[in-house]
Short mmCIF file of C-alpha atoms in Angstrom, two decimals:
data_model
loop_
_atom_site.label_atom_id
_atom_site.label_comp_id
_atom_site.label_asym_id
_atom_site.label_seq_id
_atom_site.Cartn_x
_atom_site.Cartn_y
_atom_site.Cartn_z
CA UNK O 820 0.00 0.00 0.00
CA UNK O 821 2.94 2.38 0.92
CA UNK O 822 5.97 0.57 -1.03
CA UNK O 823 7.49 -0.62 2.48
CA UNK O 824 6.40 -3.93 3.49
CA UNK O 825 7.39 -5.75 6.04
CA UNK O 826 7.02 -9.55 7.62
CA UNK O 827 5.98 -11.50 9.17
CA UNK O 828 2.76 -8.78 10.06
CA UNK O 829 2.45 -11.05 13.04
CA UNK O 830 5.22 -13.02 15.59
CA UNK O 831 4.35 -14.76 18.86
CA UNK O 832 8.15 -15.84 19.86
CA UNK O 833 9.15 -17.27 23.42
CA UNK O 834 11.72 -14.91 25.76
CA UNK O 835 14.42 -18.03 24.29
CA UNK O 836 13.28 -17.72 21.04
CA UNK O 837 15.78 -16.13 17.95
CA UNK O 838 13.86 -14.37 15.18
CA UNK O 839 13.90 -11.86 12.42
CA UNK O 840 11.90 -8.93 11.34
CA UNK O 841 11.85 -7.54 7.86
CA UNK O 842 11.87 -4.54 5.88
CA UNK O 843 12.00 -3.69 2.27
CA UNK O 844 11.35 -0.65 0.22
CA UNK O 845 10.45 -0.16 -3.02
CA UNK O 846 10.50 3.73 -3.09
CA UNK O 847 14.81 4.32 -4.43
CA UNK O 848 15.07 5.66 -0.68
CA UNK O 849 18.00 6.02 1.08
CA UNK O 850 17.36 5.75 4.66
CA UNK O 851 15.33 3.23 7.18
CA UNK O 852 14.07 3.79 10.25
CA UNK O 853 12.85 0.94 12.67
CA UNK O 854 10.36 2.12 15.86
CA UNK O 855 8.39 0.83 18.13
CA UNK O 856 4.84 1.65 19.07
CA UNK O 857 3.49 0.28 22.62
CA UNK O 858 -0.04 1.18 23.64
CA UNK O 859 -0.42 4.62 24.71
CA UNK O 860 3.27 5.64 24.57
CA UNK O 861 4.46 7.54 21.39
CA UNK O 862 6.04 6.05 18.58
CA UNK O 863 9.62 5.31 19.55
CA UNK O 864 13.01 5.65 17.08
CA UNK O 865 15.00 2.85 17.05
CA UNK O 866 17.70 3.07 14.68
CA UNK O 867 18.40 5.14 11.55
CA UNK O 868 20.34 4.12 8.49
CA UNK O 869 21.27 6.07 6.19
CA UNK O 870 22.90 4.90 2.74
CA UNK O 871 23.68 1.72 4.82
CA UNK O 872 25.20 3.22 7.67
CA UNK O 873 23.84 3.44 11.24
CA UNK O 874 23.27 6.96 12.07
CA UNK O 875 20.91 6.48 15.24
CA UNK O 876 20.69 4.01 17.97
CA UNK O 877 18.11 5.37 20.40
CA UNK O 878 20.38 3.90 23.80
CA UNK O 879 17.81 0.32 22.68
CA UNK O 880 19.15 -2.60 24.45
CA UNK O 881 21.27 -5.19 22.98
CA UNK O 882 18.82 -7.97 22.39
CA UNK O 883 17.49 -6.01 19.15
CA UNK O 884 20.37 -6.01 16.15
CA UNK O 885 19.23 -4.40 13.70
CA UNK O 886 20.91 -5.18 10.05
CA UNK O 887 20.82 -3.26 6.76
CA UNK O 888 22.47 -5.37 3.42
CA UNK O 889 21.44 -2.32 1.43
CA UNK O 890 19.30 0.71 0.46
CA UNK O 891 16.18 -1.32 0.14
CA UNK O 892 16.42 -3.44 2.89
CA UNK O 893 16.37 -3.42 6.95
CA UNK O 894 16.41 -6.26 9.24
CA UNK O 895 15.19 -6.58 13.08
CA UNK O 896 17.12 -10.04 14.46
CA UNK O 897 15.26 -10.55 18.08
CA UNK O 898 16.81 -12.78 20.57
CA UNK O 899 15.95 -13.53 24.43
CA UNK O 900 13.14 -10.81 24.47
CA UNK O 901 10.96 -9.81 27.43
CA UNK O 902 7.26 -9.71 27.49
CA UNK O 903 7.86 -5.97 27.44
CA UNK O 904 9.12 -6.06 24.07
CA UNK O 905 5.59 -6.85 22.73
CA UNK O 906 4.37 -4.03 20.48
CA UNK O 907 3.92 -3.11 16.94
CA UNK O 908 7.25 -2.86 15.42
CA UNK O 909 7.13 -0.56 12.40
CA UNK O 910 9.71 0.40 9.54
CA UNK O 911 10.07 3.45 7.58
CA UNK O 912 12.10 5.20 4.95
CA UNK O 913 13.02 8.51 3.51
CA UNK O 914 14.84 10.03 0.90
CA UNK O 915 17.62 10.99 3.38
CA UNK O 916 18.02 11.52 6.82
CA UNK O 917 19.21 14.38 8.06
CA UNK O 918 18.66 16.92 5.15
CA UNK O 919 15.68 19.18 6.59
CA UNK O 920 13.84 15.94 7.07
CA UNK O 921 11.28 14.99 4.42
CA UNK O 922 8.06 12.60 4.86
CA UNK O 923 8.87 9.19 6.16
CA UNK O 924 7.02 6.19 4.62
CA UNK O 925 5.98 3.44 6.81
CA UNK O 926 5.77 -0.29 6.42
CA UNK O 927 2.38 -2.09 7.99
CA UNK O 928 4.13 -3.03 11.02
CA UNK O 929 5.03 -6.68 12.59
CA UNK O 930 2.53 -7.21 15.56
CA UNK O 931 5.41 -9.11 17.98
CA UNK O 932 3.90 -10.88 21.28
CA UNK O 933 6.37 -12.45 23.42
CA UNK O 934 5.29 -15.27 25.60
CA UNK G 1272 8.65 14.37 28.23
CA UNK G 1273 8.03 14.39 24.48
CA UNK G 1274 8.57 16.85 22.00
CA UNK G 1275 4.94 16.59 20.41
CA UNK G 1276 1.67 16.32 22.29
CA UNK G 1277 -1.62 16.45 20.79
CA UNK G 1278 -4.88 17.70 22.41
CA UNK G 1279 -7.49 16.49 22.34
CA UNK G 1280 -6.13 12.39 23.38
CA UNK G 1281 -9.78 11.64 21.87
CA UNK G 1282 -12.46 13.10 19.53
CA UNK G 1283 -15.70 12.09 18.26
CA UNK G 1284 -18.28 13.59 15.75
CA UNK G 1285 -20.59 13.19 13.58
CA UNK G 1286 -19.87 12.62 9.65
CA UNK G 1287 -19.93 16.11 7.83
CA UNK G 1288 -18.96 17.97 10.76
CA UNK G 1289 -15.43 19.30 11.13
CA UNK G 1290 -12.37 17.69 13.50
CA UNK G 1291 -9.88 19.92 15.17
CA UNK G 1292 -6.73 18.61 16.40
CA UNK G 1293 -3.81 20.48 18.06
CA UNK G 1294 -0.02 20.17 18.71
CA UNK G 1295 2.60 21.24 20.96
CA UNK G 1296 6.03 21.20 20.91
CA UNK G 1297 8.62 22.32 22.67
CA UNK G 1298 11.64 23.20 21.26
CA UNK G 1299 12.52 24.57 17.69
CA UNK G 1300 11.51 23.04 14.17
CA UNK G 1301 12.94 22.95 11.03
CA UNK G 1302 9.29 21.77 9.99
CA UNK G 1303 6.10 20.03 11.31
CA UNK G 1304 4.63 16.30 10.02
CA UNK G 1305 1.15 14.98 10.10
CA UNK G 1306 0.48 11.72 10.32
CA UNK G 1307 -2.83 9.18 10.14
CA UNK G 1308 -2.77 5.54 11.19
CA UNK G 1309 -5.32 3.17 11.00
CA UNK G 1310 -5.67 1.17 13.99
CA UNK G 1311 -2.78 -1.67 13.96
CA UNK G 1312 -1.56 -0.13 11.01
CA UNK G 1313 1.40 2.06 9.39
CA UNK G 1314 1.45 5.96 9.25
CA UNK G 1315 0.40 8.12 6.28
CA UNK G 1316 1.68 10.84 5.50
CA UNK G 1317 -0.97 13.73 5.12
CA UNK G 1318 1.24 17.16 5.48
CA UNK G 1319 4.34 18.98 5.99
CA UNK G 1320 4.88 22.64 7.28
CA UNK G 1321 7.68 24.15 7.09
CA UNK G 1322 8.82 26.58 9.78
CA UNK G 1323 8.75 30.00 7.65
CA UNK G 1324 4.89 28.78 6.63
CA UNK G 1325 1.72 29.85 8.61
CA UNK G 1326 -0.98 27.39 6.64
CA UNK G 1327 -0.96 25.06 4.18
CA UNK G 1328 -4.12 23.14 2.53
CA UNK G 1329 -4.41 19.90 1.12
CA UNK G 1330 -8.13 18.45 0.05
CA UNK G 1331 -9.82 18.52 3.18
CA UNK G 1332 -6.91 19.18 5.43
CA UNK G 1333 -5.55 22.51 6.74
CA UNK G 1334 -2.87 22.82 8.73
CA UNK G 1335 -1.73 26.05 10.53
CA UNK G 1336 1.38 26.19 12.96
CA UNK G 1337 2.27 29.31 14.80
CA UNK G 1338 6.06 28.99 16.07
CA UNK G 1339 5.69 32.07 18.40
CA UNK G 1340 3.71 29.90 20.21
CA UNK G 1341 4.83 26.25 19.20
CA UNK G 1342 1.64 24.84 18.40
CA UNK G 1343 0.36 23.51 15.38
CA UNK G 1344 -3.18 22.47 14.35
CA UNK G 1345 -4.86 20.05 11.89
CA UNK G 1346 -8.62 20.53 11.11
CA UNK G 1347 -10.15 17.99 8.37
CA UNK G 1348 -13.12 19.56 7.21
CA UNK G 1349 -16.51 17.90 5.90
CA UNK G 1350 -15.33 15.08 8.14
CA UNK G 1351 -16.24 11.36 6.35
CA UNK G 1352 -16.31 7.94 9.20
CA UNK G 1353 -13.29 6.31 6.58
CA UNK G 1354 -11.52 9.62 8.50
CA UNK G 1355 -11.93 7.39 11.74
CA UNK G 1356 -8.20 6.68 12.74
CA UNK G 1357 -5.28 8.17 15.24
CA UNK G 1358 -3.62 11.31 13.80
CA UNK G 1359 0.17 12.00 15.39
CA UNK G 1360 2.38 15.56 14.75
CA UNK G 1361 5.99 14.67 14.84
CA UNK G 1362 8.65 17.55 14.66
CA UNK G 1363 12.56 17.32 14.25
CA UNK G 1364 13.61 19.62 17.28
CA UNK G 1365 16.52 20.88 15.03
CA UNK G 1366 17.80 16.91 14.90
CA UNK G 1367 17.74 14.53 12.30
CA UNK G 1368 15.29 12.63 13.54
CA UNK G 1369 11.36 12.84 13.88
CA UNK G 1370 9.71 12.79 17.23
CA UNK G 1371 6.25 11.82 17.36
CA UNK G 1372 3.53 12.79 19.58
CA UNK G 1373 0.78 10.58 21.42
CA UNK G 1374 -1.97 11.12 19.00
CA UNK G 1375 -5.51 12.38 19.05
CA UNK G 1376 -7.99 9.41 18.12
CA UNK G 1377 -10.67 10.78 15.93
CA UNK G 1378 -13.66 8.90 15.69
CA UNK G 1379 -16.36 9.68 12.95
CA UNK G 1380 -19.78 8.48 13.43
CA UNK G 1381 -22.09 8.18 10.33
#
């Protein structure tokens, strides 16, 4: 709908669990964003990346690595989360970061419950 | 505390009439975002402002922002229930990043 999708759109994963979240963009952007959205909190940066480099990590703890091959794609690997990790986990991108900031376009999110 | 909060947290009308959401912010902008998400869903994009404009229209949506006083405004006009959704402002404090605020949920009854 936006030209970012992302998957799985839903992950129930155990605290011992190892999993991946994924981005791609269709849009010849060069940066990706990942946040997090928990109920009645506002939306939360995670990391920026722009042209392939990490430009932002928002002090989020170590159990979230994020990973970005490319332009077009952004990866979330997950590994011993807490049940307070569960949230809607949603990607963006934008034709730079950093420049005056222009609209970001977002992904559908990944609905992650962990058990 | 956050850069961006909107008032009202929650908003409901009646289709045709027209919704009024605010922001505040606290520090300086380069410019202003408006953003809709459906529930459980991504954000759209609806507007930008820059920080040298007063108002800017698009369809049914005006936005205003008044930097003297850091607040910015949204009102959709003619209001339709596919409207129904959360609507965030998100600002760039001078950084290059976006912070977003809390949201107003808008409701439209038909």
């Amino acid at each position: 709908e936006t030209g970012v999708t992302q998957t799985p759109r839903h992950l129930v994963m155990g605290m011992t669990n190892k999993k991946s979240l994924k981005c791609e963009q269709h849009l010849g952007h060069n940066a990706m964003y990942w946040y997090k959205q928990s109920a009645k909190k506002p939306l939360e940066l995670m990391f920026v990346y722009n042209f392939k480099e990490q430009t932002e990590n928002n002090s989020v703890p170590s159990r979230f690595s994020p990973e970005c091959p490319n332009s077009s794609h952004l990866f979330l690997h997950l590994h011993t989360l807490q049940p307070e990790d569960s949230a809607l986990y949603l990607c963006a991108s934008s034709q730079e970061a950093g420049t005056g900031f222009s609209e970001q376009y977002f992904g559908p999110g990944t609905r992650l419950t962990v058990t | 505390s956050q850069q961006g909060e909107e008032d009202p947290q929650a908003l409901s009308i009646q289709e045709g009439e027209n919704a009024t959401m605010n922001c505040s912010y606290k520090t300086s902008i380069n410019n202003l975002q408006w953003y809709r998400q459906n529930s459980g869903r991504g954000l759209v994009h609806l507007i930008l402002i820059r920080s040298n404009e007063r108002e800017k229209h698009s369809g049914r949506l005006r936005v205003t922002l008044d930097t003297s006083k850091k607040s910015s405004s949204l009102l959709i006009t003619a209001s339709r229930a596919a409207d129904t959704a959360s609507y965030f402002c998100a600002t760039d404090a001078n950084t290059d990043k976006l912070i977003f605020g809390t949201g107003t949920r808008l409701q439209v009854f038909p």
